[in-house]
Tab-separated table of N, CA and C in Angstrom:
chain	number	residue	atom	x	y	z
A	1004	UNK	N	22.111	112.456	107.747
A	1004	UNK	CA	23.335	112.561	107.002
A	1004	UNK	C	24.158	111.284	107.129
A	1005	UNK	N	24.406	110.823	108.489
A	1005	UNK	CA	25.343	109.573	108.768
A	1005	UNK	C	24.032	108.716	107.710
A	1006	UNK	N	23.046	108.516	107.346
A	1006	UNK	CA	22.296	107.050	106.582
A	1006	UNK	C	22.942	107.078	105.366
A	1007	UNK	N	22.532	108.259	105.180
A	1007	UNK	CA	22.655	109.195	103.613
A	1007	UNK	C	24.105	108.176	102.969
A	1008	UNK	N	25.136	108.912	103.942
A	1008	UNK	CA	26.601	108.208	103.911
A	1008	UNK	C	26.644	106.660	103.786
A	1009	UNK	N	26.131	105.935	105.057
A	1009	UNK	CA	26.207	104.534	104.731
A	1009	UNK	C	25.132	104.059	103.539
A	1010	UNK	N	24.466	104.352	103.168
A	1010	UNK	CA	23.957	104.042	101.914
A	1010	UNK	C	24.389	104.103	100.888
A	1011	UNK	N	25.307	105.072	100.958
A	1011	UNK	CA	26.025	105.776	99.586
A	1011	UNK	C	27.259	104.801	100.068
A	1012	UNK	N	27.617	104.035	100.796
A	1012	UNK	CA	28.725	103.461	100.540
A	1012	UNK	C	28.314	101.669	100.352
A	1013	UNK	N	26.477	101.414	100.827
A	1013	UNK	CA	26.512	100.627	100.743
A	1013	UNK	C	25.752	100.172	98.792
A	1014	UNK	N	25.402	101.303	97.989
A	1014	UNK	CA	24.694	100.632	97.302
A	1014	UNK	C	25.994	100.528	96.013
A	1015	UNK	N	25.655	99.816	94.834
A	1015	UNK	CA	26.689	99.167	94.148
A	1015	UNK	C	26.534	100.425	93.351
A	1016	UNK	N	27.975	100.198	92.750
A	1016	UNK	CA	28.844	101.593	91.804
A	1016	UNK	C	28.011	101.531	90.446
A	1017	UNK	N	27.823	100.627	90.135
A	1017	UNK	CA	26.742	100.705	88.490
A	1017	UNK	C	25.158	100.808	88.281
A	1018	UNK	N	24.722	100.712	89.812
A	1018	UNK	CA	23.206	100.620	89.909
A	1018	UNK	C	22.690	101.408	89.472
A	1019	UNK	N	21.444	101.608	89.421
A	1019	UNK	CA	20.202	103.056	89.225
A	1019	UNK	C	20.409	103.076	90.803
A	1020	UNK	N	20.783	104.360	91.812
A	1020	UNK	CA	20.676	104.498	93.274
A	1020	UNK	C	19.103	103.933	93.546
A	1021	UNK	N	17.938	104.890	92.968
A	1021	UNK	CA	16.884	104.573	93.105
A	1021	UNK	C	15.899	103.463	93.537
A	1022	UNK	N	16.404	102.606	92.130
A	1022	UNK	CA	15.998	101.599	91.960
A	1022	UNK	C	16.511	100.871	93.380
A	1023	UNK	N	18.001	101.150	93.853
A	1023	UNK	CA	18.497	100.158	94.403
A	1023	UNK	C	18.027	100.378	95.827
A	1024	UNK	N	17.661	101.573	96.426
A	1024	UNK	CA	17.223	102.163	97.616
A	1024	UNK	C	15.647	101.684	97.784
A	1025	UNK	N	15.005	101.573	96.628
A	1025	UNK	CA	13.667	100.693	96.411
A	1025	UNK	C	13.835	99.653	97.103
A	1026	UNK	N	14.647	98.784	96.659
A	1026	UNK	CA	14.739	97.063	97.698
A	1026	UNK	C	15.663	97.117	98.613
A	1027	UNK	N	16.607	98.129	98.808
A	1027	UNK	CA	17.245	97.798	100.178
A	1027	UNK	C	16.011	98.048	101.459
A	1028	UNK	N	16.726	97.329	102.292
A	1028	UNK	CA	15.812	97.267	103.834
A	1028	UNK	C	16.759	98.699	104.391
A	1029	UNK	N	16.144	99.650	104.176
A	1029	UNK	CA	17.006	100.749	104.937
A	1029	UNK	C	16.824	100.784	106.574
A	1030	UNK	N	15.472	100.923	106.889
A	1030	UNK	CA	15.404	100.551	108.367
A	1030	UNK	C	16.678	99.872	109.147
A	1031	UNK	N	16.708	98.507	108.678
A	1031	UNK	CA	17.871	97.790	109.154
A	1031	UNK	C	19.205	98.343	109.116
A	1032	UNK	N	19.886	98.874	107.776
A	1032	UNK	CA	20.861	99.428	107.249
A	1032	UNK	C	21.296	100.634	108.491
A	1033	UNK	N	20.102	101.566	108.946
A	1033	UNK	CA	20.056	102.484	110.007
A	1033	UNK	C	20.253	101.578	111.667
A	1034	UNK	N	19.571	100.759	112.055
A	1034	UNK	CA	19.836	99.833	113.250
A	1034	UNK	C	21.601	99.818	113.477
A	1035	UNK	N	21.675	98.913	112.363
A	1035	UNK	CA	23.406	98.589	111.814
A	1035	UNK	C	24.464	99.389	112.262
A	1036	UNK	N	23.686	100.490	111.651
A	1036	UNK	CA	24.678	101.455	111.636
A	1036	UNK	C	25.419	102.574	113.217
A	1037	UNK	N	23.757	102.344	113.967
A	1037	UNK	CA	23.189	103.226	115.284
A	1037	UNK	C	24.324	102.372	116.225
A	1038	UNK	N	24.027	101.108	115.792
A	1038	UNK	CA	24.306	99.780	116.467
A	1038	UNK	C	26.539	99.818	116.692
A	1039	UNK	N	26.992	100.176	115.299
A	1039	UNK	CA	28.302	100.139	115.053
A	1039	UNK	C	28.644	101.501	115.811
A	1040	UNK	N	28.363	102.549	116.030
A	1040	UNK	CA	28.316	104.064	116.230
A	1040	UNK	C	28.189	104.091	118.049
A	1041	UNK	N	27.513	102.468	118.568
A	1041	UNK	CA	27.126	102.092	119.898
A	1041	UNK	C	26.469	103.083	120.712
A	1042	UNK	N	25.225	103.509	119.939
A	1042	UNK	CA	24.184	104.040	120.352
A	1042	UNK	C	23.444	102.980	121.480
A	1043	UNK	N	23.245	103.278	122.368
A	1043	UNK	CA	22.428	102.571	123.637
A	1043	UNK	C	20.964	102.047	122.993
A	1044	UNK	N	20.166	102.768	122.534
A	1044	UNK	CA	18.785	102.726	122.253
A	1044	UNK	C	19.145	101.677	120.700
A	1045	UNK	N	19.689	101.784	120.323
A	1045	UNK	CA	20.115	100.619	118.797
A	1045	UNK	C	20.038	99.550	119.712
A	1046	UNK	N	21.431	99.441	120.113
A	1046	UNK	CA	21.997	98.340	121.236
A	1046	UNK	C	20.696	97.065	121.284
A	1047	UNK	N	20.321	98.117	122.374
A	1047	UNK	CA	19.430	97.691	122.941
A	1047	UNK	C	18.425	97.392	122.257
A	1048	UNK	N	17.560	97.531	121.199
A	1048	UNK	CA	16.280	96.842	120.043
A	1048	UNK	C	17.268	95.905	119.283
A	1049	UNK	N	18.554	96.036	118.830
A	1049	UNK	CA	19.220	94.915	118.455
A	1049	UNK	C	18.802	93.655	119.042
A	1050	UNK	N	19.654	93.498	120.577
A	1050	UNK	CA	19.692	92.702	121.548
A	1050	UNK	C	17.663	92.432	121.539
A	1051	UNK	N	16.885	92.987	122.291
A	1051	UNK	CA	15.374	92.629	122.191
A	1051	UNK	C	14.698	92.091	120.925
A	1052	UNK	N	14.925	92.600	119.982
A	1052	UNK	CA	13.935	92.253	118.739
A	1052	UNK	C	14.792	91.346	117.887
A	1053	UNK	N	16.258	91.292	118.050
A	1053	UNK	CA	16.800	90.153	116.970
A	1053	UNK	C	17.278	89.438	117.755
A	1054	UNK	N	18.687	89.598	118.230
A	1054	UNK	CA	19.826	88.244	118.951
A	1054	UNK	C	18.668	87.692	119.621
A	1055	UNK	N	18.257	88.077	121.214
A	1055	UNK	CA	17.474	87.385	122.271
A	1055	UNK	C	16.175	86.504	121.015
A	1056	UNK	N	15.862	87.116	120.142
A	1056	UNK	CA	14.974	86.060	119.534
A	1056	UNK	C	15.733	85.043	118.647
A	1057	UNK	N	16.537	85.391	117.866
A	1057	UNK	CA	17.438	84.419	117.368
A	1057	UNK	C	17.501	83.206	118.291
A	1058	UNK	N	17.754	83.491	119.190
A	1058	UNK	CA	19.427	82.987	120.710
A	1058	UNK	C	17.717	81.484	120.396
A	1059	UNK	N	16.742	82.441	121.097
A	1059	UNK	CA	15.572	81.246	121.271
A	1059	UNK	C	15.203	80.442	120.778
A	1060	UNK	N	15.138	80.925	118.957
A	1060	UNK	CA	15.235	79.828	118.178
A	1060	UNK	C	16.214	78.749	117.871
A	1061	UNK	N	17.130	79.151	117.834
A	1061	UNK	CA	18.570	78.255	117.991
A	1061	UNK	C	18.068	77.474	119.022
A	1062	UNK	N	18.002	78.072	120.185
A	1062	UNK	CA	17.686	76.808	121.604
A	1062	UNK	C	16.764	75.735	121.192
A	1063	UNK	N	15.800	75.933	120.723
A	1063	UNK	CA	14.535	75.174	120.435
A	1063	UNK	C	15.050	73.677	119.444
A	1064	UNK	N	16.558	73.986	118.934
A	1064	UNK	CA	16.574	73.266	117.476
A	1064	UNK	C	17.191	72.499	118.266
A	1065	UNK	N	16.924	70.731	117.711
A	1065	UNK	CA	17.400	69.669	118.486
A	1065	UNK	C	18.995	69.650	118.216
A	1066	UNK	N	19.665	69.677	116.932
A	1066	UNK	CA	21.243	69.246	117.119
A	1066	UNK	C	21.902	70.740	117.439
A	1067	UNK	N	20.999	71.748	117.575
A	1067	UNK	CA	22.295	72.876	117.558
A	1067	UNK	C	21.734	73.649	118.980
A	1068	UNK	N	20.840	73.498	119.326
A	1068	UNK	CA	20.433	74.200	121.055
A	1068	UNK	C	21.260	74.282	121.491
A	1069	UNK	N	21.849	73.036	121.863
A	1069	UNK	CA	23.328	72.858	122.891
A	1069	UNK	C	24.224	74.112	122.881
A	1070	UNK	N	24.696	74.841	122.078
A	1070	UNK	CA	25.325	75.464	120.990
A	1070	UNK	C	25.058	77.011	120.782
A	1071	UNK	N	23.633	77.111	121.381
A	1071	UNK	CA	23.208	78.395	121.298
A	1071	UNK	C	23.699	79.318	122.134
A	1072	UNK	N	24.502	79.047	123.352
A	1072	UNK	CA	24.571	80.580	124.641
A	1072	UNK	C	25.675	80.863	123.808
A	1073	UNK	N	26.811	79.708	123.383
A	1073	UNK	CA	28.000	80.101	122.920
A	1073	UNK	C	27.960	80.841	121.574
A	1074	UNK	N	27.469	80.345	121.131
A	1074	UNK	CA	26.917	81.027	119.500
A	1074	UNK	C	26.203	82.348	119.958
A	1075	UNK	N	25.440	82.515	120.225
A	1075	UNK	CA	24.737	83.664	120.600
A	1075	UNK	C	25.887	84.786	121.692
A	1076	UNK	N	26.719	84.815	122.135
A	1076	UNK	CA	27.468	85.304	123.226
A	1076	UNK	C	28.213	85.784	121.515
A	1077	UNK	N	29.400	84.633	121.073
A	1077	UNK	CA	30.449	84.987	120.033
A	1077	UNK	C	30.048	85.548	119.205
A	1078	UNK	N	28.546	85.441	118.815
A	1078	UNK	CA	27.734	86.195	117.509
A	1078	UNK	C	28.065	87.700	118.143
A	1079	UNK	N	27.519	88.364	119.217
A	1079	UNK	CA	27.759	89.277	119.665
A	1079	UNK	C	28.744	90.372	119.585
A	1080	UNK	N	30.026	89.364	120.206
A	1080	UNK	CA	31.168	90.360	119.993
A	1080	UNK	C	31.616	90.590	118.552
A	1081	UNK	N	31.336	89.627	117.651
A	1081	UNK	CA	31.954	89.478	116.160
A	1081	UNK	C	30.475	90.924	115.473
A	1082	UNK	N	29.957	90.656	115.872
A	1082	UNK	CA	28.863	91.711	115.328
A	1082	UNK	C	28.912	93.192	116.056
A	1083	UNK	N	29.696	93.499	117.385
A	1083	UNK	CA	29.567	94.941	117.865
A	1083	UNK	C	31.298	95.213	118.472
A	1084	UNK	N	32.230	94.273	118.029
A	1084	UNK	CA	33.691	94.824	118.656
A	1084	UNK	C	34.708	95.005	117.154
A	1085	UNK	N	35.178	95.868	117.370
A	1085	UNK	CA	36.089	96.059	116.139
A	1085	UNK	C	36.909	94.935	116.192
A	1086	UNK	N	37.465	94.929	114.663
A	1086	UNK	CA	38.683	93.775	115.401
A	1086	UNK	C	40.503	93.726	115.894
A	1087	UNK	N	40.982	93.510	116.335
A	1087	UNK	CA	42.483	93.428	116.839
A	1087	UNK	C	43.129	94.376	115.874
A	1088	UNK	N	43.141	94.031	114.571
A	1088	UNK	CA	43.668	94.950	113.314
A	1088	UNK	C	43.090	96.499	113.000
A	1089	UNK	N	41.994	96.513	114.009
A	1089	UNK	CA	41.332	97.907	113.730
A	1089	UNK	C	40.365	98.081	112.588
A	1090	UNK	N	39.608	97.095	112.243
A	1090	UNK	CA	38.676	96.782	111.490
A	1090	UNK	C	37.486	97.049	112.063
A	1091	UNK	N	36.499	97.594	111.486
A	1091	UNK	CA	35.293	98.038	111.630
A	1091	UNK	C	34.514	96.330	112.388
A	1092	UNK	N	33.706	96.935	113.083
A	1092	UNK	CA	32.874	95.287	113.810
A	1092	UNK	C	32.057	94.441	112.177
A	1093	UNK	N	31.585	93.360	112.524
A	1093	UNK	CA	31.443	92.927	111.006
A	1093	UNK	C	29.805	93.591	111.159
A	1094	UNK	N	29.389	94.104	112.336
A	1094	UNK	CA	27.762	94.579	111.784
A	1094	UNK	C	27.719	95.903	110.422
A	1095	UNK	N	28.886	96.782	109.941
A	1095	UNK	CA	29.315	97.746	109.698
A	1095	UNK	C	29.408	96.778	108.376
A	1096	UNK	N	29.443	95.826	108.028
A	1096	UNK	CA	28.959	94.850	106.456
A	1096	UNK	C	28.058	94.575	106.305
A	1097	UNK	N	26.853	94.881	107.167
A	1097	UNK	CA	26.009	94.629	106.736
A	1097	UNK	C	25.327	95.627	105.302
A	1098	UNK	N	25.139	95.080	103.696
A	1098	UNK	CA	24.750	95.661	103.052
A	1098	UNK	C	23.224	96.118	102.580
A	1099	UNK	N	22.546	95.557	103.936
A	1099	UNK	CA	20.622	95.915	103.601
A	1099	UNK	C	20.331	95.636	102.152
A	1100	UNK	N	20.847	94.374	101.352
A	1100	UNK	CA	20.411	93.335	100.404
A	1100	UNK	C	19.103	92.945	100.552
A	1101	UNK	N	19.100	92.216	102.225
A	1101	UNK	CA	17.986	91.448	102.584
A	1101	UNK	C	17.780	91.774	103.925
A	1102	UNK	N	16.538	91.221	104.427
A	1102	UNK	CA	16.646	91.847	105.699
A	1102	UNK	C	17.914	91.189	106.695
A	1103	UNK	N	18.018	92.219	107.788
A	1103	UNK	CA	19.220	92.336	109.097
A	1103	UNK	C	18.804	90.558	109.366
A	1104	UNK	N	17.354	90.724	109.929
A	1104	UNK	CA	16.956	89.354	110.833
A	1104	UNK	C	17.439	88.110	110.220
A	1105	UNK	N	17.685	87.844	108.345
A	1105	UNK	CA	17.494	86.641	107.836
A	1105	UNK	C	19.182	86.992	108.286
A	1106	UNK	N	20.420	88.101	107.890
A	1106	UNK	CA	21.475	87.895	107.628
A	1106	UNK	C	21.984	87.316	109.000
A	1107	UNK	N	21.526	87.658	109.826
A	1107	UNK	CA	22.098	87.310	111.918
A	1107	UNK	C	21.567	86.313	111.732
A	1108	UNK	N	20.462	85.215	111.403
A	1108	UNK	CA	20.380	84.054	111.308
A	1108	UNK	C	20.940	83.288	110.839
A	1109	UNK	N	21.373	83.488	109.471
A	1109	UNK	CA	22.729	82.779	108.931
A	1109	UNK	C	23.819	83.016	110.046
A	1110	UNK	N	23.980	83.603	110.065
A	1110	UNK	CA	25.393	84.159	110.942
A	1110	UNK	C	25.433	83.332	112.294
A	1111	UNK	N	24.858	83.431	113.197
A	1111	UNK	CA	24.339	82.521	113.946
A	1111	UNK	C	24.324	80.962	114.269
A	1112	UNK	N	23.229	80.531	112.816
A	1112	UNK	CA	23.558	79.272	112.571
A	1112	UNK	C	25.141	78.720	112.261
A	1113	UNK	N	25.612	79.223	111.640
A	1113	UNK	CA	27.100	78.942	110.825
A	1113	UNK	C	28.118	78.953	112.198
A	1114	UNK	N	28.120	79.862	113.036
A	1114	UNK	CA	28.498	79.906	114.369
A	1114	UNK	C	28.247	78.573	115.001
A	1115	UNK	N	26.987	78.218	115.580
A	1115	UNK	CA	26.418	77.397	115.853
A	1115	UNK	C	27.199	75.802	115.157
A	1116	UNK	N	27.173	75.464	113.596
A	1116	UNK	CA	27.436	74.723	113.184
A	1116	UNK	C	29.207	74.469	113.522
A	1117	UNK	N	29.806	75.401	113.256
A	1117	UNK	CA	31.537	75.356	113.661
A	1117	UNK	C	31.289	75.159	115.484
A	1118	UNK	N	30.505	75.102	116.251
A	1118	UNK	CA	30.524	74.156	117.178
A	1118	UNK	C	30.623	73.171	117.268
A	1119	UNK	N	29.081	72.669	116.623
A	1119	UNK	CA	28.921	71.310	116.128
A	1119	UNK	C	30.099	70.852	115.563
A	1120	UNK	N	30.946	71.045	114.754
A	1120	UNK	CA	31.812	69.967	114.175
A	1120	UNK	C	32.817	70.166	114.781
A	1121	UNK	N	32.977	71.154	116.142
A	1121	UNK	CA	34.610	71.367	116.590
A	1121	UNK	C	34.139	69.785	117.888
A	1122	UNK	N	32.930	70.194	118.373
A	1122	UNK	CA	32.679	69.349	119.322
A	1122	UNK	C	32.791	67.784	118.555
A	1123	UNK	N	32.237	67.613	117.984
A	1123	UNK	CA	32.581	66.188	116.739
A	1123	UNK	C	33.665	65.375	117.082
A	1124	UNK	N	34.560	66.930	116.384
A	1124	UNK	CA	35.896	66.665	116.618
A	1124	UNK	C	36.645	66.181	117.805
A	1125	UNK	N	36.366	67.168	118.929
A	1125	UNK	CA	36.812	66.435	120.092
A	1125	UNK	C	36.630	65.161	120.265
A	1126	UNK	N	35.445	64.858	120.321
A	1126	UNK	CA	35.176	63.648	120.536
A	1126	UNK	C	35.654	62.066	120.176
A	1127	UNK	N	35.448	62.404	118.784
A	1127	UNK	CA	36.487	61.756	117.830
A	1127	UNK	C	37.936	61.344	118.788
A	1128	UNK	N	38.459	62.284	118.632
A	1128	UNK	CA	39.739	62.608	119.219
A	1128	UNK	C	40.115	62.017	120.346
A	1129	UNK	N	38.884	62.179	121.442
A	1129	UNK	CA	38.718	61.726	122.654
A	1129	UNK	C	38.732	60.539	122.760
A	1130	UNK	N	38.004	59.670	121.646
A	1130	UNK	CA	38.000	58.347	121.768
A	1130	UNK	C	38.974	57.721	121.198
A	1131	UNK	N	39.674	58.055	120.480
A	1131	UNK	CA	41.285	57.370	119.689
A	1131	UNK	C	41.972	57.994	120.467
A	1132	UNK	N	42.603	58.687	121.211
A	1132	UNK	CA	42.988	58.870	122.271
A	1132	UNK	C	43.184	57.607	123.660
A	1133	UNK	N	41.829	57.763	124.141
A	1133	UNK	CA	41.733	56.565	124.916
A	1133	UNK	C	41.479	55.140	124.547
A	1134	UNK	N	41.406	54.661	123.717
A	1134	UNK	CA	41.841	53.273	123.227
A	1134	UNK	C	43.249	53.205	122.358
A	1135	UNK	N	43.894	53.829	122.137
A	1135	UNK	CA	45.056	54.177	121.204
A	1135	UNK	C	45.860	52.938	121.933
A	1136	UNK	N	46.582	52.011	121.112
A	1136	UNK	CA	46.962	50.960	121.550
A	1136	UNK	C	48.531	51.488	122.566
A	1137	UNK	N	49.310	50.490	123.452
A	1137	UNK	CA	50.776	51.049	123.698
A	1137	UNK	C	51.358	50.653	123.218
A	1138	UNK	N	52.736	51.618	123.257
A	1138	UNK	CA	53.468	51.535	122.061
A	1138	UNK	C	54.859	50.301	122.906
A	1139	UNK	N	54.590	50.131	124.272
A	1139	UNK	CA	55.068	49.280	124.929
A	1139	UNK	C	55.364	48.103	125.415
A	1140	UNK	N	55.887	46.848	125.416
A	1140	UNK	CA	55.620	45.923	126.033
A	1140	UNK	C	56.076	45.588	127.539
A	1141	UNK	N	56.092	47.063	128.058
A	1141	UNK	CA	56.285	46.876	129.310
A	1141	UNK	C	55.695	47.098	130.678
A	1142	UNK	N	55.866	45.312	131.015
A	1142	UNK	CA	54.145	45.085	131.989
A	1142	UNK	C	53.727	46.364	133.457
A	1143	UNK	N	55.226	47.162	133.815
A	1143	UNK	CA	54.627	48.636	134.845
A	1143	UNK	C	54.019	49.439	134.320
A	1144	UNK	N	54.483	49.735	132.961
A	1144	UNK	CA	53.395	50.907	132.010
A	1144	UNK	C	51.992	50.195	131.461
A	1145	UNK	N	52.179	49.163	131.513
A	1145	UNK	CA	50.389	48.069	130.993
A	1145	UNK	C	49.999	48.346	132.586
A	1146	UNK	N	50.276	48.365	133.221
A	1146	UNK	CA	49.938	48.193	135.006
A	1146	UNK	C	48.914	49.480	135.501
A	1147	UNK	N	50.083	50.559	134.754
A	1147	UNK	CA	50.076	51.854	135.201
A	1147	UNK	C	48.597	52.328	134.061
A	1148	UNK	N	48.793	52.081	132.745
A	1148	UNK	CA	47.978	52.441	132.482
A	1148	UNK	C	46.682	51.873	132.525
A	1149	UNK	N	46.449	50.490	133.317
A	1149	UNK	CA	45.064	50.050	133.341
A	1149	UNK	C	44.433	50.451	134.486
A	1150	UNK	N	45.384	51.195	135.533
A	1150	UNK	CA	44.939	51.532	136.701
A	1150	UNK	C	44.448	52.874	136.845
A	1151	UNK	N	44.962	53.303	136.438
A	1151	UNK	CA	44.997	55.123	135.748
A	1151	UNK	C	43.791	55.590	134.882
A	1152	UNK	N	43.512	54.462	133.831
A	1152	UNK	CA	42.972	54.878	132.585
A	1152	UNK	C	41.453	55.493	132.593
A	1153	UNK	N	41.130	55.372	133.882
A	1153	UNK	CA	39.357	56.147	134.100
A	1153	UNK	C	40.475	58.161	133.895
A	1154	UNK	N	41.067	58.123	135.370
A	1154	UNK	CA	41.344	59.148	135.778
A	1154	UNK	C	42.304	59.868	134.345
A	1155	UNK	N	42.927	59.405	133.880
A	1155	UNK	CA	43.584	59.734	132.318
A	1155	UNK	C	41.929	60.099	131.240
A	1156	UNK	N	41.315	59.268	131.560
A	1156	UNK	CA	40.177	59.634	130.448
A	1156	UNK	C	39.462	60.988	130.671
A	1157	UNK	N	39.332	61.055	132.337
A	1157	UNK	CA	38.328	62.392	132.791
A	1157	UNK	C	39.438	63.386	132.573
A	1158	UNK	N	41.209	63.303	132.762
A	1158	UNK	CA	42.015	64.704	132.865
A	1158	UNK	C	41.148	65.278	131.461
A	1159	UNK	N	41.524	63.798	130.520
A	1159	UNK	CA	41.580	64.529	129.060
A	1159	UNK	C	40.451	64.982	128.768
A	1160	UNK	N	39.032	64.722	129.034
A	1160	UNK	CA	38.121	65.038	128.772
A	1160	UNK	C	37.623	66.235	129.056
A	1161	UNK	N	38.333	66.825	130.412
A	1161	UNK	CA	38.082	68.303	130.953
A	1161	UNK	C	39.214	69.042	130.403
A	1162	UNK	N	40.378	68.540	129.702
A	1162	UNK	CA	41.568	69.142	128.857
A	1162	UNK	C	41.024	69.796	127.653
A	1163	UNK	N	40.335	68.980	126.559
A	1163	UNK	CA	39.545	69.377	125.692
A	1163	UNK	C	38.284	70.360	125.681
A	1164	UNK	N	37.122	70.012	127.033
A	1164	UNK	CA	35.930	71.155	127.088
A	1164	UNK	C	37.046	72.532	127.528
């Protein structure tokens, strides 16, 4: 009865149902659903047969590995915690279009990538930061900051991670 329901809310208002229950991945649609409802035995083939294999592939990839515990950890909660506003977890969108495995891979990656460019960013940041010219011509603050400027570079650098 609970599939019956999420099916009926997931297939589109003008379709043939039929037709449309033909190409949905219902299997998955049911996981999803076991999964949002925080059934243990879902949970758990979630975590074994998708994330933990996801998490691995991500690791394997040269610019985004780095990237993977955090991505793989945040994928998590965004996929099984409601949110602050009382919003359903986003696994509860999943519409069994295509399969679960390809949609958590996108999801994942895209995670993954808003690393990549936040870390970018720091960096960026990090380095105009520490060469940023002074705005001073006064030789205790030229003094202060040539003496300083390792220990100023590491505060900021552990300020930012």
């Amino acid at each position: 009865r609970d599939l019956a329901a999420a099916l009926g809310k997931r297939a589109p208002q003008d379709a043939d149902v039929l037709a449309w229950l033909a190409g949905a991945h219902v299997e998955d649609v049911y996981l999803a659903c076991a999964c949002v409802r925080g059934d243990a035995t879902a949970l758990a083939l979630l975590d074994r047969e998708f994330l933990d294999r996801l998490h691995a592939e991500l690791a394997r990839t040269p610019t985004l590995g780095q990237f993977a515990d955090e991505a793989h950890q945040q994928l998590r909660v965004r996929l099984l915690v409601a949110g602050a506003d009382g919003s359903e977890p986003r696994l509860a969108g999943y519409k069994g279009h295509g399969p679960l495995q390809a949609w958590l891979r996108l999801t994942l990656t895209r995670l993954a990538l808003n690393f990549l460019e936040s870390d970018a960013r720091q960096s960026q940041l990090k380095d105009e930061l520490a060469h940023a010219p002074a705005d001073s011509n006064d030789p205790e603050l030229a003094f202060l900051r040539r003496k300083y400027r390792a220990e100023l570079t590491t505060a900021m650098k552990e300020a930012f991670e």
